[in-house]
Amino acid sequence: MLTETDYRVRFAIYQTFAEGVNPSSAIIAPKVRIPQKAVYESFERLKTSKVIVLDPHTKEIKVAMPFSTVETPFRVLAGEHTYYGCSAWDAFGIAVMMGGDAMVQTTCADCEGPIVYRVEQKQLADAHGVAHFAVPAAHWWDNIAYTWETIRFFRSDDHVMEWSAQTETPIGEVAAIARLWQLSRHWYDNRMSPDWRKPPRESLQEMLRDHGFTGSFWSLTG
Ligand SMILES: [Zn+2]
């Protein structure tokens, strides 16, 4: 269970990311006005609730979805900062959370050809290519690093097939870019708000369903 303090810590984490800074316990403690020890305790609860991922050694934040503290192939330019998403979907998530115009700069996972998406007035200006998810929703958290690694943008279905064969990655589901963008707008809608509260699984399932992500692959319960 997350406490009100945990939610204040969560909000401070996203504010810090938005400022272009990787959040650490030392940065968060004065922002929330609690001791650093209490921040670490909060981090643990946020980790258990799958809001953030911690470095197992330092106990500091590695990821607060959709933001990654390390560079990834999913670069997002928004405002005056550059951010890195955990996956293709997370890159859209960052663009949604930042609110203004943004540019997602990535590459096709197969041929490494550049793929750019521009977000203007909350709309996706380019909807070329596809996104591919290898891992079914019920198994996303079995190995979240692998799940993110395999949520990628591709130039076309053919490039997904080629990549799957080359990397021996199972074919999961291909999502049209426009549909993934609409899902992202909904999924990440109020995450920059201090009032965000973790939605129940049923609401997340409903969001997926509302945007056409149906069938057993997208079932969060398997
Ligand atoms: Zn390609």
PDB file of C-alpha atoms and ligand atoms in Angstrom:
ATOM      1  CA  MET A   1       0.000   0.000   0.000  1.00  0.00           C
ATOM      2  CA  LEU A   2       1.263   3.446  -0.883  1.00  0.00           C
ATOM      3  CA  THR A   3       1.044   6.200   1.720  1.00  0.00           C
ATOM      4  CA  GLU A   4       0.418   9.894   1.103  1.00  0.00           C
ATOM      5  CA  THR A   5       4.158  10.426   1.691  1.00  0.00           C
ATOM      6  CA  ASP A   6       4.906   7.862  -1.022  1.00  0.00           C
ATOM      7  CA  TYR A   7       2.708   9.823  -3.407  1.00  0.00           C
ATOM      8  CA  ARG A   8       4.540  13.045  -2.505  1.00  0.00           C
ATOM      9  CA  VAL A   9       7.835  11.261  -3.150  1.00  0.00           C
ATOM     10  CA  ARG A  10       6.438   9.977  -6.453  1.00  0.00           C
ATOM     11  CA  PHE A  11       5.441  13.473  -7.523  1.00  0.00           C
ATOM     12  CA  ALA A  12       8.889  14.850  -6.588  1.00  0.00           C
ATOM     13  CA  ILE A  13      10.507  12.101  -8.673  1.00  0.00           C
ATOM     14  CA  TYR A  14       8.566  13.146 -11.794  1.00  0.00           C
ATOM     15  CA  GLN A  15       9.122  16.843 -11.166  1.00  0.00           C
ATOM     16  CA  THR A  16      12.848  16.166 -10.984  1.00  0.00           C
ATOM     17  CA  PHE A  17      12.830  14.185 -14.223  1.00  0.00           C
ATOM     18  CA  ALA A  18      10.850  16.975 -15.883  1.00  0.00           C
ATOM     19  CA  GLU A  19      13.597  19.415 -14.858  1.00  0.00           C
ATOM     20  CA  GLY A  20      16.052  17.256 -16.793  1.00  0.00           C
ATOM     21  CA  VAL A  21      17.672  15.819 -13.672  1.00  0.00           C
ATOM     22  CA  ASN A  22      17.864  12.170 -12.621  1.00  0.00           C
ATOM     23  CA  PRO A  23      16.126  11.876  -9.246  1.00  0.00           C
ATOM     24  CA  SER A  24      18.140  10.501  -6.324  1.00  0.00           C
ATOM     25  CA  SER A  25      17.280  10.061  -2.650  1.00  0.00           C
ATOM     26  CA  ALA A  26      19.531  13.062  -1.865  1.00  0.00           C
ATOM     27  CA  ILE A  27      17.587  15.281  -4.283  1.00  0.00           C
ATOM     28  CA  ILE A  28      14.142  14.023  -3.243  1.00  0.00           C
ATOM     29  CA  ALA A  29      14.607  14.280   0.563  1.00  0.00           C
ATOM     30  CA  PRO A  30      14.720  18.108   0.776  1.00  0.00           C
ATOM     31  CA  LYS A  31      11.962  18.455  -1.843  1.00  0.00           C
ATOM     32  CA  VAL A  32       9.563  16.352   0.223  1.00  0.00           C
ATOM     33  CA  ARG A  33      11.079  17.534   3.525  1.00  0.00           C
ATOM     34  CA  ILE A  34      11.610  14.072   4.953  1.00  0.00           C
ATOM     35  CA  PRO A  35      14.862  12.357   6.001  1.00  0.00           C
ATOM     36  CA  GLN A  36      16.784  10.497   3.287  1.00  0.00           C
ATOM     37  CA  LYS A  37      16.178   7.244   5.199  1.00  0.00           C
ATOM     38  CA  ALA A  38      12.424   7.784   4.822  1.00  0.00           C
ATOM     39  CA  VAL A  39      12.906   8.414   1.104  1.00  0.00           C
ATOM     40  CA  TYR A  40      14.640   5.044   0.725  1.00  0.00           C
ATOM     41  CA  GLU A  41      11.714   3.404   2.545  1.00  0.00           C
ATOM     42  CA  SER A  42       9.300   5.157   0.214  1.00  0.00           C
ATOM     43  CA  PHE A  43      11.337   4.054  -2.822  1.00  0.00           C
ATOM     44  CA  GLU A  44      10.948   0.441  -1.650  1.00  0.00           C
ATOM     45  CA  ARG A  45       7.162   0.762  -1.430  1.00  0.00           C
ATOM     46  CA  LEU A  46       7.003   2.482  -4.838  1.00  0.00           C
ATOM     47  CA  LYS A  47       9.103  -0.367  -6.217  1.00  0.00           C
ATOM     48  CA  THR A  48       6.775  -2.989  -4.735  1.00  0.00           C
ATOM     49  CA  SER A  49       3.831  -1.142  -6.301  1.00  0.00           C
ATOM     50  CA  LYS A  50       5.624  -1.184  -9.679  1.00  0.00           C
ATOM     51  CA  VAL A  51       5.802   2.599  -9.941  1.00  0.00           C
ATOM     52  CA  ILE A  52       9.605   2.670 -10.069  1.00  0.00           C
ATOM     53  CA  VAL A  53      12.525   0.279 -10.530  1.00  0.00           C
ATOM     54  CA  LEU A  54      15.527   0.516  -8.222  1.00  0.00           C
ATOM     55  CA  ASP A  55      19.166  -0.301  -8.721  1.00  0.00           C
ATOM     56  CA  PRO A  56      19.531  -3.408  -6.532  1.00  0.00           C
ATOM     57  CA  HIS A  57      22.936  -2.267  -5.248  1.00  0.00           C
ATOM     58  CA  THR A  58      22.584   1.469  -4.647  1.00  0.00           C
ATOM     59  CA  LYS A  59      18.801   1.362  -3.926  1.00  0.00           C
ATOM     60  CA  GLU A  60      18.525   4.496  -6.048  1.00  0.00           C
ATOM     61  CA  ILE A  61      16.053   4.990  -8.922  1.00  0.00           C
ATOM     62  CA  LYS A  62      16.894   3.326 -12.214  1.00  0.00           C
ATOM     63  CA  VAL A  63      13.534   3.927 -13.820  1.00  0.00           C
ATOM     64  CA  ALA A  64      10.310   5.721 -12.983  1.00  0.00           C
ATOM     65  CA  MET A  65       8.068   4.687 -15.835  1.00  0.00           C
ATOM     66  CA  PRO A  66       8.186   6.007 -18.503  1.00  0.00           C
ATOM     67  CA  PHE A  67      11.516   7.727 -17.666  1.00  0.00           C
ATOM     68  CA  SER A  68      14.870   5.956 -17.656  1.00  0.00           C
ATOM     69  CA  THR A  69      17.908   7.386 -15.842  1.00  0.00           C
ATOM     70  CA  VAL A  70      20.190   5.839 -18.461  1.00  0.00           C
ATOM     71  CA  GLU A  71      20.310   6.434 -22.206  1.00  0.00           C
ATOM     72  CA  THR A  72      18.121   4.136 -24.268  1.00  0.00           C
ATOM     73  CA  PRO A  73      17.261   3.974 -27.994  1.00  0.00           C
ATOM     74  CA  PHE A  74      14.071   5.937 -27.128  1.00  0.00           C
ATOM     75  CA  ARG A  75      15.123   9.565 -27.001  1.00  0.00           C
ATOM     76  CA  VAL A  76      12.510  12.263 -26.472  1.00  0.00           C
ATOM     77  CA  LEU A  77      13.127  15.967 -27.028  1.00  0.00           C
ATOM     78  CA  ALA A  78      10.605  18.102 -25.169  1.00  0.00           C
ATOM     79  CA  GLY A  79      10.891  21.681 -23.983  1.00  0.00           C
ATOM     80  CA  GLU A  80      14.566  22.353 -23.417  1.00  0.00           C
ATOM     81  CA  HIS A  81      15.424  18.832 -22.276  1.00  0.00           C
ATOM     82  CA  THR A  82      16.248  15.421 -23.662  1.00  0.00           C
ATOM     83  CA  TYR A  83      14.687  12.411 -21.954  1.00  0.00           C
ATOM     84  CA  TYR A  84      15.011   8.668 -22.393  1.00  0.00           C
ATOM     85  CA  GLY A  85      12.054   6.300 -22.350  1.00  0.00           C
ATOM     86  CA  CYS A  86      12.220   2.681 -21.187  1.00  0.00           C
ATOM     87  CA  SER A  87      10.625   1.463 -24.419  1.00  0.00           C
ATOM     88  CA  ALA A  88       8.864   2.670 -27.556  1.00  0.00           C
ATOM     89  CA  TRP A  89       5.625   2.974 -25.598  1.00  0.00           C
ATOM     90  CA  ASP A  90       7.375   4.850 -22.780  1.00  0.00           C
ATOM     91  CA  ALA A  91       8.823   7.328 -25.283  1.00  0.00           C
ATOM     92  CA  PHE A  92       5.251   8.221 -26.252  1.00  0.00           C
ATOM     93  CA  GLY A  93       4.466   8.327 -22.522  1.00  0.00           C
ATOM     94  CA  ILE A  94       7.126  10.971 -21.920  1.00  0.00           C
ATOM     95  CA  ALA A  95       5.824  13.057 -24.826  1.00  0.00           C
ATOM     96  CA  VAL A  96       2.330  12.878 -23.297  1.00  0.00           C
ATOM     97  CA  MET A  97       3.536  13.732 -19.784  1.00  0.00           C
ATOM     98  CA  MET A  98       5.565  16.732 -20.912  1.00  0.00           C
ATOM     99  CA  GLY A  99       2.395  18.157 -22.446  1.00  0.00           C
ATOM    100  CA  GLY A 100       3.875  20.413 -25.118  1.00  0.00           C
ATOM    101  CA  ASP A 101       5.329  19.717 -28.543  1.00  0.00           C
ATOM    102  CA  ALA A 102       7.897  16.937 -28.565  1.00  0.00           C
ATOM    103  CA  MET A 103      10.004  14.801 -30.847  1.00  0.00           C
ATOM    104  CA  VAL A 104      10.666  11.102 -30.409  1.00  0.00           C
ATOM    105  CA  GLN A 105      13.976  10.129 -32.016  1.00  0.00           C
ATOM    106  CA  THR A 106      14.553   6.425 -32.314  1.00  0.00           C
ATOM    107  CA  THR A 107      15.668   3.782 -34.768  1.00  0.00           C
ATOM    108  CA  CYS A 108      14.144   0.707 -36.349  1.00  0.00           C
ATOM    109  CA  ALA A 109      15.173  -2.192 -34.107  1.00  0.00           C
ATOM    110  CA  ASP A 110      15.870  -4.248 -37.211  1.00  0.00           C
ATOM    111  CA  CYS A 111      17.822  -2.076 -39.663  1.00  0.00           C
ATOM    112  CA  GLU A 112      18.669   0.838 -37.343  1.00  0.00           C
ATOM    113  CA  GLY A 113      17.180   3.252 -39.845  1.00  0.00           C
ATOM    114  CA  PRO A 114      16.113   6.496 -38.157  1.00  0.00           C
ATOM    115  CA  ILE A 115      12.498   6.834 -37.052  1.00  0.00           C
ATOM    116  CA  VAL A 116      11.198  10.200 -35.889  1.00  0.00           C
ATOM    117  CA  TYR A 117       7.780  11.074 -34.500  1.00  0.00           C
ATOM    118  CA  ARG A 118       6.740  14.669 -33.964  1.00  0.00           C
ATOM    119  CA  VAL A 119       4.057  15.590 -31.475  1.00  0.00           C
ATOM    120  CA  GLU A 120       2.316  18.864 -32.204  1.00  0.00           C
ATOM    121  CA  GLN A 121      -0.601  20.175 -30.181  1.00  0.00           C
ATOM    122  CA  LYS A 122      -1.016  16.761 -28.541  1.00  0.00           C
ATOM    123  CA  GLN A 123      -1.358  15.056 -31.908  1.00  0.00           C
ATOM    124  CA  LEU A 124       1.099  12.723 -33.552  1.00  0.00           C
ATOM    125  CA  ALA A 125       2.212  14.393 -36.789  1.00  0.00           C
ATOM    126  CA  ASP A 126       3.804  11.244 -38.237  1.00  0.00           C
ATOM    127  CA  ALA A 127       2.223   7.810 -37.912  1.00  0.00           C
ATOM    128  CA  HIS A 128       4.549   5.745 -40.115  1.00  0.00           C
ATOM    129  CA  GLY A 129       6.002   2.415 -39.040  1.00  0.00           C
ATOM    130  CA  VAL A 130       4.721   0.035 -36.372  1.00  0.00           C
ATOM    131  CA  ALA A 131       5.399  -0.861 -32.760  1.00  0.00           C
ATOM    132  CA  HIS A 132       5.963  -4.440 -31.683  1.00  0.00           C
ATOM    133  CA  PHE A 133       5.439  -6.017 -28.267  1.00  0.00           C
ATOM    134  CA  ALA A 134       7.111  -9.406 -27.748  1.00  0.00           C
ATOM    135  CA  VAL A 135       5.932 -10.173 -24.203  1.00  0.00           C
ATOM    136  CA  PRO A 136       2.250 -10.767 -23.342  1.00  0.00           C
ATOM    137  CA  ALA A 137       0.846  -8.273 -20.818  1.00  0.00           C
ATOM    138  CA  ALA A 138       0.455 -10.830 -18.013  1.00  0.00           C
ATOM    139  CA  HIS A 139       4.218 -11.473 -18.180  1.00  0.00           C
ATOM    140  CA  TRP A 140       5.514  -7.902 -18.480  1.00  0.00           C
ATOM    141  CA  TRP A 141       6.880  -7.950 -14.938  1.00  0.00           C
ATOM    142  CA  ASP A 142       8.496 -11.401 -15.134  1.00  0.00           C
ATOM    143  CA  ASN A 143      11.545  -9.645 -16.578  1.00  0.00           C
ATOM    144  CA  ILE A 144      10.701  -6.012 -17.060  1.00  0.00           C
ATOM    145  CA  ALA A 145      14.083  -5.097 -18.589  1.00  0.00           C
ATOM    146  CA  TYR A 146      13.532  -7.648 -21.368  1.00  0.00           C
ATOM    147  CA  THR A 147       9.927  -6.500 -21.795  1.00  0.00           C
ATOM    148  CA  TRP A 148      11.080  -2.906 -22.377  1.00  0.00           C
ATOM    149  CA  GLU A 149      13.918  -3.964 -24.650  1.00  0.00           C
ATOM    150  CA  THR A 150      11.444  -5.732 -26.892  1.00  0.00           C
ATOM    151  CA  ILE A 151       8.816  -2.970 -27.106  1.00  0.00           C
ATOM    152  CA  ARG A 152      10.322  -1.381 -30.181  1.00  0.00           C
ATOM    153  CA  PHE A 153       9.527   0.732 -33.207  1.00  0.00           C
ATOM    154  CA  PHE A 154      10.007  -0.735 -36.688  1.00  0.00           C
ATOM    155  CA  ARG A 155       9.774   0.657 -40.179  1.00  0.00           C
ATOM    156  CA  SER A 156       7.261  -2.017 -41.210  1.00  0.00           C
ATOM    157  CA  ASP A 157       5.875  -5.476 -40.431  1.00  0.00           C
ATOM    158  CA  ASP A 158       8.605  -6.966 -42.633  1.00  0.00           C
ATOM    159  CA  HIS A 159      11.265  -5.420 -40.422  1.00  0.00           C
ATOM    160  CA  VAL A 160       9.572  -6.977 -37.357  1.00  0.00           C
ATOM    161  CA  MET A 161       9.718 -10.419 -39.018  1.00  0.00           C
ATOM    162  CA  GLU A 162      13.359  -9.953 -39.989  1.00  0.00           C
ATOM    163  CA  TRP A 163      14.338  -8.822 -36.481  1.00  0.00           C
ATOM    164  CA  SER A 164      12.399 -11.655 -34.858  1.00  0.00           C
ATOM    165  CA  ALA A 165      14.252 -14.218 -36.980  1.00  0.00           C
ATOM    166  CA  GLN A 166      17.660 -12.570 -36.464  1.00  0.00           C
ATOM    167  CA  THR A 167      17.350 -12.123 -32.706  1.00  0.00           C
ATOM    168  CA  GLU A 168      15.217 -15.219 -32.044  1.00  0.00           C
ATOM    169  CA  THR A 169      12.659 -12.997 -30.363  1.00  0.00           C
ATOM    170  CA  PRO A 170       9.121 -14.375 -30.474  1.00  0.00           C
ATOM    171  CA  ILE A 171       6.565 -12.451 -32.504  1.00  0.00           C
ATOM    172  CA  GLY A 172       4.038 -10.973 -30.109  1.00  0.00           C
ATOM    173  CA  GLU A 173       1.690  -8.266 -31.266  1.00  0.00           C
ATOM    174  CA  VAL A 174       2.184  -5.464 -33.743  1.00  0.00           C
ATOM    175  CA  ALA A 175       0.456  -2.194 -32.884  1.00  0.00           C
ATOM    176  CA  ALA A 176      -0.336   0.585 -35.311  1.00  0.00           C
ATOM    177  CA  ILE A 177       1.456   3.780 -34.288  1.00  0.00           C
ATOM    178  CA  ALA A 178      -1.685   5.930 -34.201  1.00  0.00           C
ATOM    179  CA  ARG A 179      -3.375   3.438 -31.886  1.00  0.00           C
ATOM    180  CA  LEU A 180      -0.370   3.231 -29.553  1.00  0.00           C
ATOM    181  CA  TRP A 181      -0.292   7.022 -29.398  1.00  0.00           C
ATOM    182  CA  GLN A 182      -3.966   7.196 -28.432  1.00  0.00           C
ATOM    183  CA  LEU A 183      -3.435   4.539 -25.750  1.00  0.00           C
ATOM    184  CA  SER A 184      -0.420   6.460 -24.431  1.00  0.00           C
ATOM    185  CA  ARG A 185      -2.414   9.678 -24.203  1.00  0.00           C
ATOM    186  CA  HIS A 186      -4.910   7.906 -22.011  1.00  0.00           C
ATOM    187  CA  TRP A 187      -2.424   5.744 -20.027  1.00  0.00           C
ATOM    188  CA  TYR A 188      -0.054   8.603 -19.122  1.00  0.00           C
ATOM    189  CA  ASP A 189      -2.695  11.304 -19.028  1.00  0.00           C
ATOM    190  CA  ASN A 190      -2.457  12.562 -15.423  1.00  0.00           C
ATOM    191  CA  ARG A 191       0.857  11.093 -14.286  1.00  0.00           C
ATOM    192  CA  MET A 192       2.473  14.506 -13.969  1.00  0.00           C
ATOM    193  CA  SER A 193      -0.202  15.448 -11.475  1.00  0.00           C
ATOM    194  CA  PRO A 194       0.351  15.289  -7.701  1.00  0.00           C
ATOM    195  CA  ASP A 195      -3.164  13.813  -7.539  1.00  0.00           C
ATOM    196  CA  TRP A 196      -2.316  10.716  -9.581  1.00  0.00           C
ATOM    197  CA  ARG A 197      -3.165   7.514  -7.740  1.00  0.00           C
ATOM    198  CA  LYS A 198      -2.295   4.030  -8.891  1.00  0.00           C
ATOM    199  CA  PRO A 199      -5.316   2.778 -10.870  1.00  0.00           C
ATOM    200  CA  PRO A 200      -6.691  -0.698 -10.204  1.00  0.00           C
ATOM    201  CA  ARG A 201      -5.765  -3.353 -12.724  1.00  0.00           C
ATOM    202  CA  GLU A 202      -9.346  -3.407 -14.035  1.00  0.00           C
ATOM    203  CA  SER A 203      -9.059   0.255 -15.093  1.00  0.00           C
ATOM    204  CA  LEU A 204      -5.817  -0.445 -16.930  1.00  0.00           C
ATOM    205  CA  GLN A 205      -7.408  -3.415 -18.676  1.00  0.00           C
ATOM    206  CA  GLU A 206     -10.322  -1.215 -19.667  1.00  0.00           C
ATOM    207  CA  MET A 207      -7.943   1.386 -21.113  1.00  0.00           C
ATOM    208  CA  LEU A 208      -6.255  -1.273 -23.208  1.00  0.00           C
ATOM    209  CA  ARG A 209      -9.625  -2.567 -24.363  1.00  0.00           C
ATOM    210  CA  ASP A 210     -10.902   0.941 -25.189  1.00  0.00           C
ATOM    211  CA  HIS A 211      -8.007   1.390 -27.593  1.00  0.00           C
ATOM    212  CA  GLY A 212      -8.419  -1.967 -29.302  1.00  0.00           C
ATOM    213  CA  PHE A 213      -5.757  -3.856 -27.360  1.00  0.00           C
ATOM    214  CA  THR A 214      -7.906  -6.940 -26.827  1.00  0.00           C
ATOM    215  CA  GLY A 215      -7.376 -10.680 -26.749  1.00  0.00           C
ATOM    216  CA  SER A 216      -5.317 -12.915 -24.489  1.00  0.00           C
ATOM    217  CA  PHE A 217      -2.002 -11.184 -25.353  1.00  0.00           C
ATOM    218  CA  TRP A 218      -3.230  -7.984 -23.693  1.00  0.00           C
ATOM    219  CA  SER A 219      -4.805  -9.634 -20.658  1.00  0.00           C
ATOM    220  CA  LEU A 220      -3.055  -8.325 -17.546  1.00  0.00           C
ATOM    221  CA  THR A 221      -4.071 -11.409 -15.591  1.00  0.00           C
ATOM    222  CA  GLY A 222      -3.122 -14.053 -18.154  1.00  0.00           C
TER     223      GLY A 222
HETATM  224 ZN    ZN B   1      14.139  -1.645 -40.131  1.00  0.00          ZN
END
